[in-house]
Amino acid sequence: MNKLFKTSKDKVFLTTLIIIALPVVIQNIISIGLNMIDTIMVSSLGENAISAVGLANRIYFIFTTICFGIYSGAAIFIAQYWGAQDKVSIKKVFGIDIIIGSSLSILFSLTVFFLRDQIMRIFIDDPTVIALGSKYLKIVSFSYFFTAISFAFSFNSRAIHMLKMPTAVNAVALLINTFINWLLINGNLGFPALGVEGAATATLIARIFEFTALIFLIYRNKNHPLAASIKEMTSWDMNMLKKVLKTSFPVILSETAWSVGTSVYFIAYGFMGASAIAVVQIAYNISDFFQAFFFGIGNASAVMIGNEIGRNDIEKARDYSNKILKITFVLSIILASLLFVSRGMIASYFNLEQATSISLNKTLIVFTAYFTPKMFSYIFICGILRSGGDTKFCMIVDIVTIWFIGVPVAFFSVLVLKLPIHWVMAMVFAEELIKSITVLKRYYSNKWINNLIME
């Protein structure tokens, strides 16, 4: 690794990578870490509660992933406009983000609020789990609008290298979420014990705080690139809208197909019962904690490489991407090893029956085995390839691997082979191997590099 960073230019690269990636890593570690704490708190209510909240949050996962698709598609332009120092166009693209994101949030809120029972029945037929999940969704559905706007400000702050304030706000919001969880889930300091409804209330209050704080702090600084007036955010013309949507639509479709597809996995897991759902939910929480570093690297690579492509410095963009891939390989091996060694200790913190705990331990071994190819796929699709505007290819890869490999394998493994959950996960994750090989070939073809703002 030291050979990568001998020259002053290499050190500048590493410094920039850390400056951009670290706040995102911190945001994700805090978010995922506190989500893990939430799951531990909810586990005190039993495995049915873990399953209910986990399944209910699949809808939130789909919503935020689609938002991620919207914002990351537009952020390709914002990163390149930032490289060209075109602040007027940044505000126009950001306005498109806000309009689409807020409209989507209203649609999701209404759908989830009025169809919450039907949504839960899609995943599982256990009446207890359905009832608990429905109670959770009734409250948390009101948080989607606040999440969409906050996410737009936080996400696009990464593309313009202004991450400290959103990171601080995110940290405070999640601490508030955890504290209110402690007050309301089991009832502390005289507050009522609301169970899963307490967890949903905590989420709603935290999202409202995050929204309010970000709006106040960003607009307090009138020179902030995202402190755009309504006029500035709506001054785009149809040519700009078409250009943004042409690049963003494949990203949106890709993220939608991926998030819905991985949620369909949970329908398959639902046939195995609440314990299997609890195992998968907790395994994802734990694995996501270790993956947080790559969420930061992926965002940093999209910004840094996108900036260089915007400056039309293609050679430097290629150099940056090569260095990022080497870092990804080394770091993924280290973290996969750490996950393998610590899996038993981490699993012991959850209030699970012995058989479920053993199943969780075996499932975490599967997550460890696929950790490196999974992280390579993420860095390529959400970072390197997208930074060059190669969104259509990423969309095709996501759709094909999830829907034509992962989903059929999940149902076949559960309904026909009747495998235990850890073997089902091992079969499903085979799509990550195929995906990582496919995107690696695309990378070496150099077809992914496109300067969008000069087209």
Short mmCIF file of C-alpha atoms in Angstrom, two decimals:
data_model
loop_
_atom_site.label_atom_id
_atom_site.label_comp_id
_atom_site.label_asym_id
_atom_site.label_seq_id
_atom_site.Cartn_x
_atom_site.Cartn_y
_atom_site.Cartn_z
CA MET A 1 0.00 0.00 0.00
CA ASN A 2 2.87 2.40 0.77
CA LYS A 3 4.06 2.13 -2.86
CA LEU A 4 0.85 3.86 -3.94
CA PHE A 5 1.66 7.08 -2.13
CA LYS A 6 5.32 7.93 -2.74
CA THR A 7 4.99 11.23 -4.64
CA SER A 8 3.49 14.53 -3.51
CA LYS A 9 0.68 14.06 -6.07
CA ASP A 10 -0.14 10.70 -4.51
CA LYS A 11 -0.29 12.30 -1.08
CA VAL A 12 -2.62 15.01 -2.42
CA PHE A 13 -4.85 12.25 -3.82
CA LEU A 14 -4.92 10.38 -0.50
CA THR A 15 -5.57 13.57 1.48
CA THR A 16 -8.45 14.53 -0.82
CA LEU A 17 -9.88 11.01 -0.65
CA ILE A 18 -9.81 11.06 3.15
CA ILE A 19 -11.30 14.58 3.36
CA ILE A 20 -14.26 13.58 1.17
CA ALA A 21 -14.67 9.98 2.34
CA LEU A 22 -14.21 10.40 6.09
CA PRO A 23 -17.36 12.47 6.81
CA VAL A 24 -19.40 10.01 4.73
CA VAL A 25 -17.83 7.09 6.60
CA ILE A 26 -18.58 8.78 9.92
CA GLN A 27 -22.18 9.47 8.82
CA ASN A 28 -22.66 5.84 7.87
CA ILE A 29 -20.92 4.40 10.93
CA ILE A 30 -23.10 6.55 13.18
CA SER A 31 -26.25 5.74 11.22
CA ILE A 32 -25.59 2.01 10.90
CA GLY A 33 -24.19 1.74 14.42
CA LEU A 34 -27.24 3.37 15.92
CA ASN A 35 -29.51 1.28 13.69
CA MET A 36 -27.76 -1.71 15.22
CA ILE A 37 -28.43 -0.29 18.68
CA ASP A 38 -32.08 0.21 17.65
CA THR A 39 -32.25 -3.43 16.59
CA ILE A 40 -30.73 -4.51 19.91
CA MET A 41 -33.34 -2.38 21.72
CA VAL A 42 -36.19 -3.80 19.62
CA SER A 43 -34.82 -7.32 20.17
CA SER A 44 -35.85 -6.95 23.82
CA LEU A 45 -39.44 -7.16 22.51
CA GLY A 46 -38.75 -10.53 20.83
CA GLU A 47 -37.98 -11.94 17.39
CA ASN A 48 -41.43 -11.00 16.05
CA ALA A 49 -40.69 -7.33 16.75
CA ILE A 50 -37.29 -7.56 15.03
CA SER A 51 -38.95 -9.13 11.99
CA ALA A 52 -41.79 -6.58 11.94
CA VAL A 53 -39.53 -3.53 12.08
CA GLY A 54 -37.07 -5.11 9.65
CA LEU A 55 -39.77 -5.86 7.07
CA ALA A 56 -41.46 -2.47 7.55
CA ASN A 57 -38.11 -0.78 6.99
CA ARG A 58 -37.76 -2.53 3.62
CA ILE A 59 -40.20 0.11 2.33
CA TYR A 60 -38.03 2.86 3.80
CA PHE A 61 -35.02 1.12 2.25
CA ILE A 62 -36.67 1.12 -1.19
CA PHE A 63 -37.64 4.79 -0.78
CA THR A 64 -34.18 5.99 0.30
CA THR A 65 -32.47 3.87 -2.35
CA ILE A 66 -34.61 5.43 -5.09
CA CYS A 67 -33.74 8.84 -3.61
CA PHE A 68 -30.10 7.76 -3.72
CA GLY A 69 -30.57 6.97 -7.40
CA ILE A 70 -32.16 10.37 -8.09
CA TYR A 71 -29.52 12.30 -6.17
CA SER A 72 -26.50 10.32 -7.31
CA GLY A 73 -27.58 10.65 -10.94
CA ALA A 74 -27.85 14.42 -10.56
CA ALA A 75 -24.68 14.53 -8.44
CA ILE A 76 -22.72 13.32 -11.48
CA PHE A 77 -23.54 16.70 -13.04
CA ILE A 78 -23.04 18.65 -9.81
CA ALA A 79 -19.57 17.12 -9.33
CA GLN A 80 -18.61 17.96 -12.91
CA TYR A 81 -20.12 21.49 -12.65
CA TRP A 82 -18.17 21.95 -9.41
CA GLY A 83 -15.00 20.94 -11.25
CA ALA A 84 -15.86 23.61 -13.85
CA GLN A 85 -16.86 26.10 -11.06
CA ASP A 86 -20.33 26.64 -12.58
CA LYS A 87 -22.36 27.43 -9.43
CA VAL A 88 -25.43 28.66 -11.32
CA SER A 89 -25.90 25.27 -12.98
CA ILE A 90 -25.34 23.51 -9.65
CA LYS A 91 -28.40 25.27 -8.20
CA LYS A 92 -30.50 24.37 -11.23
CA VAL A 93 -29.62 20.68 -11.00
CA PHE A 94 -30.19 20.76 -7.24
CA GLY A 95 -33.67 22.19 -7.87
CA ILE A 96 -34.48 19.23 -10.10
CA ASP A 97 -33.38 16.97 -7.24
CA ILE A 98 -35.65 18.68 -4.72
CA ILE A 99 -38.72 18.63 -6.97
CA ILE A 100 -38.40 14.94 -7.89
CA GLY A 101 -37.39 13.83 -4.37
CA SER A 102 -40.20 15.67 -2.57
CA SER A 103 -42.81 14.45 -5.07
CA LEU A 104 -41.64 10.87 -4.58
CA SER A 105 -41.79 11.24 -0.79
CA ILE A 106 -45.43 12.36 -0.86
CA LEU A 107 -46.35 9.41 -3.09
CA PHE A 108 -44.60 6.96 -0.74
CA SER A 109 -46.11 8.51 2.40
CA LEU A 110 -49.68 8.26 1.12
CA THR A 111 -49.19 4.72 -0.20
CA VAL A 112 -47.57 3.43 2.99
CA PHE A 113 -50.07 5.13 5.31
CA PHE A 114 -53.19 3.82 3.57
CA LEU A 115 -51.89 0.41 2.44
CA ARG A 116 -49.64 -0.53 5.36
CA ASP A 117 -51.44 -3.81 6.19
CA GLN A 118 -51.36 -4.95 2.57
CA ILE A 119 -47.67 -4.07 2.30
CA MET A 120 -46.78 -6.19 5.33
CA ARG A 121 -48.78 -9.13 3.95
CA ILE A 122 -46.60 -9.12 0.84
CA PHE A 123 -43.63 -10.14 2.98
CA ILE A 124 -45.09 -12.54 5.54
CA ASP A 125 -48.38 -14.17 6.59
CA ASP A 126 -47.71 -14.12 10.36
CA PRO A 127 -50.57 -11.99 11.85
CA THR A 128 -48.48 -10.87 14.84
CA VAL A 129 -45.63 -9.62 12.66
CA ILE A 130 -48.11 -7.93 10.28
CA ALA A 131 -49.86 -6.10 13.14
CA LEU A 132 -46.58 -4.86 14.66
CA GLY A 133 -45.21 -3.77 11.28
CA SER A 134 -48.43 -1.93 10.44
CA LYS A 135 -48.26 0.06 13.67
CA TYR A 136 -44.68 1.03 12.87
CA LEU A 137 -45.47 2.08 9.29
CA LYS A 138 -48.46 4.21 10.32
CA ILE A 139 -46.14 6.58 12.21
CA VAL A 140 -42.94 6.37 10.19
CA SER A 141 -44.72 7.13 6.89
CA PHE A 142 -44.84 10.81 7.93
CA SER A 143 -41.02 10.95 7.99
CA TYR A 144 -40.48 10.36 4.27
CA PHE A 145 -40.85 14.00 3.16
CA PHE A 146 -38.35 15.24 5.75
CA THR A 147 -35.96 12.44 4.81
CA ALA A 148 -36.12 13.26 1.09
CA ILE A 149 -35.22 16.94 1.57
CA SER A 150 -32.53 16.30 4.19
CA PHE A 151 -30.97 13.57 2.06
CA ALA A 152 -30.87 15.91 -0.96
CA PHE A 153 -28.91 18.54 0.98
CA SER A 154 -26.59 16.01 2.65
CA PHE A 155 -25.91 14.00 -0.49
CA ASN A 156 -25.17 16.95 -2.75
CA SER A 157 -22.91 18.50 -0.12
CA ARG A 158 -20.54 15.62 -0.89
CA ALA A 159 -20.28 16.60 -4.57
CA ILE A 160 -19.17 20.14 -3.62
CA HIS A 161 -16.77 19.02 -0.85
CA MET A 162 -18.80 20.66 1.99
CA LEU A 163 -19.48 17.77 4.35
CA LYS A 164 -18.71 18.84 7.91
CA MET A 165 -22.01 20.50 8.75
CA PRO A 166 -24.33 17.79 7.32
CA THR A 167 -22.24 15.16 9.11
CA ALA A 168 -22.62 16.96 12.44
CA VAL A 169 -26.37 17.39 11.94
CA ASN A 170 -26.73 13.74 10.98
CA ALA A 171 -24.84 12.66 14.10
CA VAL A 172 -27.02 14.77 16.41
CA ALA A 173 -30.22 13.55 14.72
CA LEU A 174 -29.24 9.93 15.17
CA LEU A 175 -28.30 10.47 18.81
CA ILE A 176 -31.74 12.02 19.32
CA ASN A 177 -33.26 8.98 17.60
CA THR A 178 -31.45 6.59 19.94
CA PHE A 179 -32.29 8.56 23.09
CA ILE A 180 -36.00 8.72 22.24
CA ASN A 181 -35.91 5.01 21.42
CA TRP A 182 -34.57 4.41 24.92
CA LEU A 183 -37.37 6.53 26.37
CA LEU A 184 -40.26 5.06 24.39
CA ILE A 185 -39.55 1.44 23.38
CA ASN A 186 -39.52 -0.03 26.89
CA GLY A 187 -40.56 3.09 28.82
CA ASN A 188 -37.91 4.98 30.78
CA LEU A 189 -37.94 8.15 32.92
CA GLY A 190 -41.70 7.87 33.31
CA PHE A 191 -42.48 7.68 29.58
CA PRO A 192 -44.94 5.04 28.33
CA ALA A 193 -43.60 1.77 26.89
CA LEU A 194 -44.76 2.01 23.27
CA GLY A 195 -42.75 -0.85 21.76
CA VAL A 196 -42.40 -0.65 17.98
CA GLU A 197 -44.54 2.51 17.94
CA GLY A 198 -41.95 4.13 20.19
CA ALA A 199 -39.21 3.25 17.70
CA ALA A 200 -41.27 4.78 14.86
CA THR A 201 -41.93 7.95 16.87
CA ALA A 202 -38.22 8.34 17.58
CA THR A 203 -37.45 8.06 13.86
CA LEU A 204 -40.05 10.70 12.95
CA ILE A 205 -38.81 13.20 15.55
CA ALA A 206 -35.18 12.71 14.51
CA ARG A 207 -36.01 13.26 10.82
CA ILE A 208 -37.90 16.48 11.58
CA PHE A 209 -34.93 17.77 13.59
CA GLU A 210 -32.49 16.86 10.81
CA PHE A 211 -34.62 18.64 8.18
CA THR A 212 -35.01 21.80 10.29
CA ALA A 213 -31.33 22.01 11.27
CA LEU A 214 -30.02 21.52 7.71
CA ILE A 215 -32.36 24.12 6.20
CA PHE A 216 -31.48 26.66 8.91
CA LEU A 217 -27.70 26.15 8.78
CA ILE A 218 -27.37 26.05 4.98
CA TYR A 219 -29.53 29.11 4.33
CA ARG A 220 -27.86 31.04 7.13
CA ASN A 221 -24.81 31.15 4.83
CA LYS A 222 -26.14 32.84 1.68
CA ASN A 223 -22.93 32.03 -0.21
CA HIS A 224 -23.44 28.29 0.22
CA PRO A 225 -23.73 26.69 -3.27
CA LEU A 226 -26.90 24.86 -2.20
CA ALA A 227 -28.56 27.90 -0.57
CA ALA A 228 -30.63 28.41 -3.69
CA SER A 229 -33.80 30.46 -3.92
CA ILE A 230 -36.95 28.94 -5.41
CA LYS A 231 -36.29 31.01 -8.55
CA GLU A 232 -32.72 29.68 -8.85
CA MET A 233 -33.86 26.09 -8.32
CA THR A 234 -36.56 26.35 -10.98
CA SER A 235 -34.65 28.35 -13.62
CA TRP A 236 -33.59 25.26 -15.57
CA ASP A 237 -34.88 24.80 -19.10
CA MET A 238 -36.12 21.66 -20.82
CA ASN A 239 -32.73 20.98 -22.40
CA MET A 240 -31.07 20.80 -18.97
CA LEU A 241 -33.90 18.68 -17.58
CA LYS A 242 -33.63 16.24 -20.50
CA LYS A 243 -29.84 16.06 -20.13
CA VAL A 244 -30.04 15.37 -16.39
CA LEU A 245 -32.86 12.85 -16.76
CA LYS A 246 -31.10 11.08 -19.63
CA THR A 247 -28.18 10.32 -17.30
CA SER A 248 -30.18 10.06 -14.05
CA PHE A 249 -33.00 7.82 -15.27
CA PRO A 250 -30.82 4.71 -15.66
CA VAL A 251 -29.44 5.34 -12.15
CA ILE A 252 -32.96 5.74 -10.74
CA LEU A 253 -34.17 2.62 -12.55
CA SER A 254 -31.05 0.73 -11.46
CA GLU A 255 -31.46 1.64 -7.79
CA THR A 256 -35.20 0.93 -7.91
CA ALA A 257 -34.67 -2.47 -9.50
CA TRP A 258 -31.90 -3.28 -7.02
CA SER A 259 -33.79 -2.17 -3.89
CA VAL A 260 -37.06 -3.83 -4.91
CA GLY A 261 -35.17 -6.96 -5.95
CA THR A 262 -33.31 -7.28 -2.66
CA SER A 263 -36.63 -6.68 -0.87
CA VAL A 264 -38.19 -9.50 -2.90
CA TYR A 265 -35.50 -11.69 -1.35
CA PHE A 266 -37.23 -10.98 1.97
CA ILE A 267 -40.50 -12.34 0.55
CA ALA A 268 -38.65 -15.60 -0.07
CA TYR A 269 -37.11 -15.49 3.42
CA GLY A 270 -40.59 -14.82 4.83
CA PHE A 271 -41.63 -18.35 3.88
CA MET A 272 -39.03 -19.54 6.41
CA GLY A 273 -40.67 -17.66 9.30
CA ALA A 274 -39.95 -14.74 11.63
CA SER A 275 -36.68 -16.22 12.94
CA ALA A 276 -35.14 -16.34 9.45
CA ILE A 277 -36.19 -12.72 8.83
CA ALA A 278 -34.62 -11.71 12.16
CA VAL A 279 -31.35 -13.47 11.24
CA VAL A 280 -31.12 -11.77 7.84
CA GLN A 281 -32.08 -8.36 9.24
CA ILE A 282 -29.42 -8.50 11.97
CA ALA A 283 -26.79 -9.92 9.57
CA TYR A 284 -27.35 -6.99 7.21
CA ASN A 285 -27.09 -4.51 10.11
CA ILE A 286 -23.75 -5.99 11.19
CA SER A 287 -22.36 -6.31 7.65
CA ASP A 288 -23.43 -2.74 6.78
CA PHE A 289 -21.37 -1.47 9.70
CA PHE A 290 -18.21 -2.94 8.14
CA GLN A 291 -19.25 -1.73 4.68
CA ALA A 292 -19.54 1.90 5.87
CA PHE A 293 -15.92 2.55 4.86
CA PHE A 294 -16.72 1.63 1.27
CA PHE A 295 -19.79 3.86 1.20
CA GLY A 296 -17.37 6.70 1.92
CA ILE A 297 -14.82 5.55 -0.67
CA GLY A 298 -17.56 5.07 -3.27
CA ASN A 299 -18.86 8.60 -2.73
CA ALA A 300 -15.35 10.04 -2.74
CA SER A 301 -14.46 8.22 -5.96
CA ALA A 302 -17.62 9.50 -7.68
CA VAL A 303 -16.79 13.07 -6.65
CA MET A 304 -13.03 13.02 -7.29
CA ILE A 305 -13.14 11.18 -10.60
CA GLY A 306 -16.18 13.21 -11.69
CA ASN A 307 -14.34 16.45 -10.89
CA GLU A 308 -11.36 15.39 -13.04
CA ILE A 309 -13.58 14.32 -15.93
CA GLY A 310 -15.32 17.71 -15.64
CA ARG A 311 -11.88 19.35 -15.97
CA ASN A 312 -11.28 17.03 -18.96
CA ASP A 313 -8.23 15.50 -17.25
CA ILE A 314 -8.95 11.91 -18.30
CA GLU A 315 -5.47 10.63 -17.43
CA LYS A 316 -5.81 11.76 -13.82
CA ALA A 317 -9.33 10.28 -13.64
CA ARG A 318 -7.93 6.88 -14.68
CA ASP A 319 -5.05 7.20 -12.22
CA TYR A 320 -7.45 7.99 -9.37
CA SER A 321 -9.69 5.04 -10.22
CA ASN A 322 -6.74 2.61 -10.26
CA LYS A 323 -5.58 3.78 -6.83
CA ILE A 324 -9.11 3.52 -5.41
CA LEU A 325 -9.43 -0.08 -6.61
CA LYS A 326 -6.16 -1.08 -4.92
CA ILE A 327 -7.29 0.55 -1.67
CA THR A 328 -10.64 -1.24 -1.94
CA PHE A 329 -8.99 -4.64 -2.33
CA VAL A 330 -6.67 -4.29 0.67
CA LEU A 331 -9.29 -2.73 2.95
CA SER A 332 -11.96 -5.30 2.04
CA ILE A 333 -9.65 -8.19 2.99
CA ILE A 334 -8.84 -6.57 6.34
CA LEU A 335 -12.47 -5.81 7.22
CA ALA A 336 -13.75 -9.20 6.04
CA SER A 337 -11.22 -10.85 8.36
CA LEU A 338 -12.31 -8.61 11.23
CA LEU A 339 -15.98 -9.46 10.61
CA PHE A 340 -15.16 -13.18 10.62
CA VAL A 341 -13.23 -12.99 13.90
CA SER A 342 -15.75 -10.79 15.74
CA ARG A 343 -19.02 -12.30 14.46
CA GLY A 344 -19.71 -14.40 17.56
CA MET A 345 -19.11 -11.56 20.00
CA ILE A 346 -21.33 -9.15 18.03
CA ALA A 347 -24.15 -11.69 17.67
CA SER A 348 -24.19 -12.25 21.44
CA TYR A 349 -25.50 -8.71 22.03
CA PHE A 350 -28.87 -9.53 20.45
CA ASN A 351 -31.66 -11.10 22.49
CA LEU A 352 -32.15 -14.23 20.38
CA GLU A 353 -33.04 -17.85 21.00
CA GLN A 354 -30.06 -20.22 20.88
CA ALA A 355 -31.00 -21.79 17.53
CA THR A 356 -31.47 -18.35 15.96
CA SER A 357 -28.14 -17.15 17.35
CA ILE A 358 -26.34 -20.17 15.83
CA SER A 359 -28.04 -19.50 12.50
CA LEU A 360 -26.93 -15.85 12.65
CA ASN A 361 -23.33 -16.91 13.26
CA LYS A 362 -23.35 -19.17 10.19
CA THR A 363 -25.00 -16.46 8.07
CA LEU A 364 -22.28 -13.97 9.01
CA ILE A 365 -19.67 -16.42 7.70
CA VAL A 366 -21.44 -16.25 4.33
CA PHE A 367 -21.39 -12.44 4.43
CA THR A 368 -17.65 -12.61 5.14
CA ALA A 369 -16.99 -14.92 2.17
CA TYR A 370 -18.67 -12.55 -0.29
CA PHE A 371 -17.45 -9.31 1.29
CA THR A 372 -14.64 -8.45 -1.19
CA PRO A 373 -16.53 -9.05 -4.48
CA LYS A 374 -19.55 -7.23 -3.05
CA MET A 375 -17.44 -4.17 -2.18
CA PHE A 376 -15.79 -4.17 -5.61
CA SER A 377 -19.23 -4.16 -7.23
CA TYR A 378 -20.30 -1.24 -5.05
CA ILE A 379 -17.21 0.86 -5.78
CA PHE A 380 -17.56 0.29 -9.52
CA ILE A 381 -21.31 0.83 -9.85
CA CYS A 382 -21.89 3.60 -7.29
CA GLY A 383 -18.51 5.28 -7.68
CA ILE A 384 -16.17 4.82 -10.63
CA LEU A 385 -18.46 3.91 -13.53
CA ARG A 386 -21.16 6.39 -12.55
CA SER A 387 -18.64 9.21 -12.20
CA GLY A 388 -18.06 8.86 -15.94
CA GLY A 389 -21.78 8.85 -16.72
CA ASP A 390 -21.85 5.12 -17.56
CA THR A 391 -25.23 4.81 -15.88
CA LYS A 392 -27.01 2.73 -18.51
CA PHE A 393 -24.48 -0.10 -18.23
CA CYS A 394 -24.72 -0.04 -14.42
CA MET A 395 -28.51 -0.24 -14.69
CA ILE A 396 -28.38 -3.29 -16.97
CA VAL A 397 -25.91 -5.10 -14.68
CA ASP A 398 -28.01 -4.41 -11.57
CA ILE A 399 -31.28 -5.50 -13.18
CA VAL A 400 -29.90 -8.67 -14.78
CA THR A 401 -27.97 -9.93 -11.75
CA ILE A 402 -30.75 -9.23 -9.24
CA TRP A 403 -33.84 -10.24 -11.21
CA PHE A 404 -32.51 -13.00 -13.45
CA ILE A 405 -30.08 -14.59 -10.99
CA GLY A 406 -30.64 -13.51 -7.37
CA VAL A 407 -34.45 -13.56 -7.14
CA PRO A 408 -35.00 -16.94 -8.89
CA VAL A 409 -32.19 -18.50 -6.85
CA ALA A 410 -33.70 -17.16 -3.59
CA PHE A 411 -37.12 -18.73 -4.21
CA PHE A 412 -35.63 -21.96 -5.60
CA SER A 413 -33.37 -22.33 -2.54
CA VAL A 414 -36.25 -21.72 -0.11
CA LEU A 415 -39.24 -23.40 -1.76
CA VAL A 416 -37.63 -26.27 -3.71
CA LEU A 417 -34.32 -27.07 -2.02
CA LYS A 418 -35.64 -26.00 1.43
CA LEU A 419 -32.15 -24.98 2.56
CA PRO A 420 -31.38 -23.32 5.93
CA ILE A 421 -31.08 -19.54 5.77
CA HIS A 422 -27.26 -19.40 5.68
CA TRP A 423 -27.13 -21.67 2.62
CA VAL A 424 -29.91 -19.66 0.97
CA MET A 425 -27.82 -16.51 1.44
CA ALA A 426 -24.76 -18.28 0.00
CA MET A 427 -26.74 -19.20 -3.11
CA VAL A 428 -28.22 -15.71 -3.51
CA PHE A 429 -24.89 -13.90 -3.10
CA ALA A 430 -23.47 -15.76 -6.10
CA GLU A 431 -24.90 -12.88 -8.16
CA GLU A 432 -22.29 -10.61 -6.54
CA LEU A 433 -19.49 -12.70 -8.09
CA ILE A 434 -21.02 -12.41 -11.54
CA LYS A 435 -21.60 -8.68 -11.08
CA SER A 436 -18.04 -7.97 -9.93
CA ILE A 437 -16.51 -9.81 -12.92
CA THR A 438 -18.82 -7.99 -15.35
CA VAL A 439 -18.07 -4.48 -14.06
CA LEU A 440 -14.33 -5.21 -13.94
CA LYS A 441 -14.37 -6.02 -17.67
CA ARG A 442 -16.29 -2.80 -18.35
CA TYR A 443 -13.76 -0.79 -16.38
CA TYR A 444 -10.81 -2.03 -18.43
CA SER A 445 -12.65 -1.24 -21.68
CA ASN A 446 -12.54 2.52 -20.80
CA LYS A 447 -16.05 2.91 -22.29
CA TRP A 448 -17.28 4.34 -18.99
CA ILE A 449 -15.47 7.70 -19.30
CA ASN A 450 -17.80 10.45 -20.59
CA ASN A 451 -17.56 14.22 -20.06
CA LEU A 452 -21.27 14.99 -19.75
CA ILE A 453 -21.06 18.77 -19.39
CA MET A 454 -19.16 19.12 -22.69
CA GLU A 455 -21.63 17.02 -24.67
#
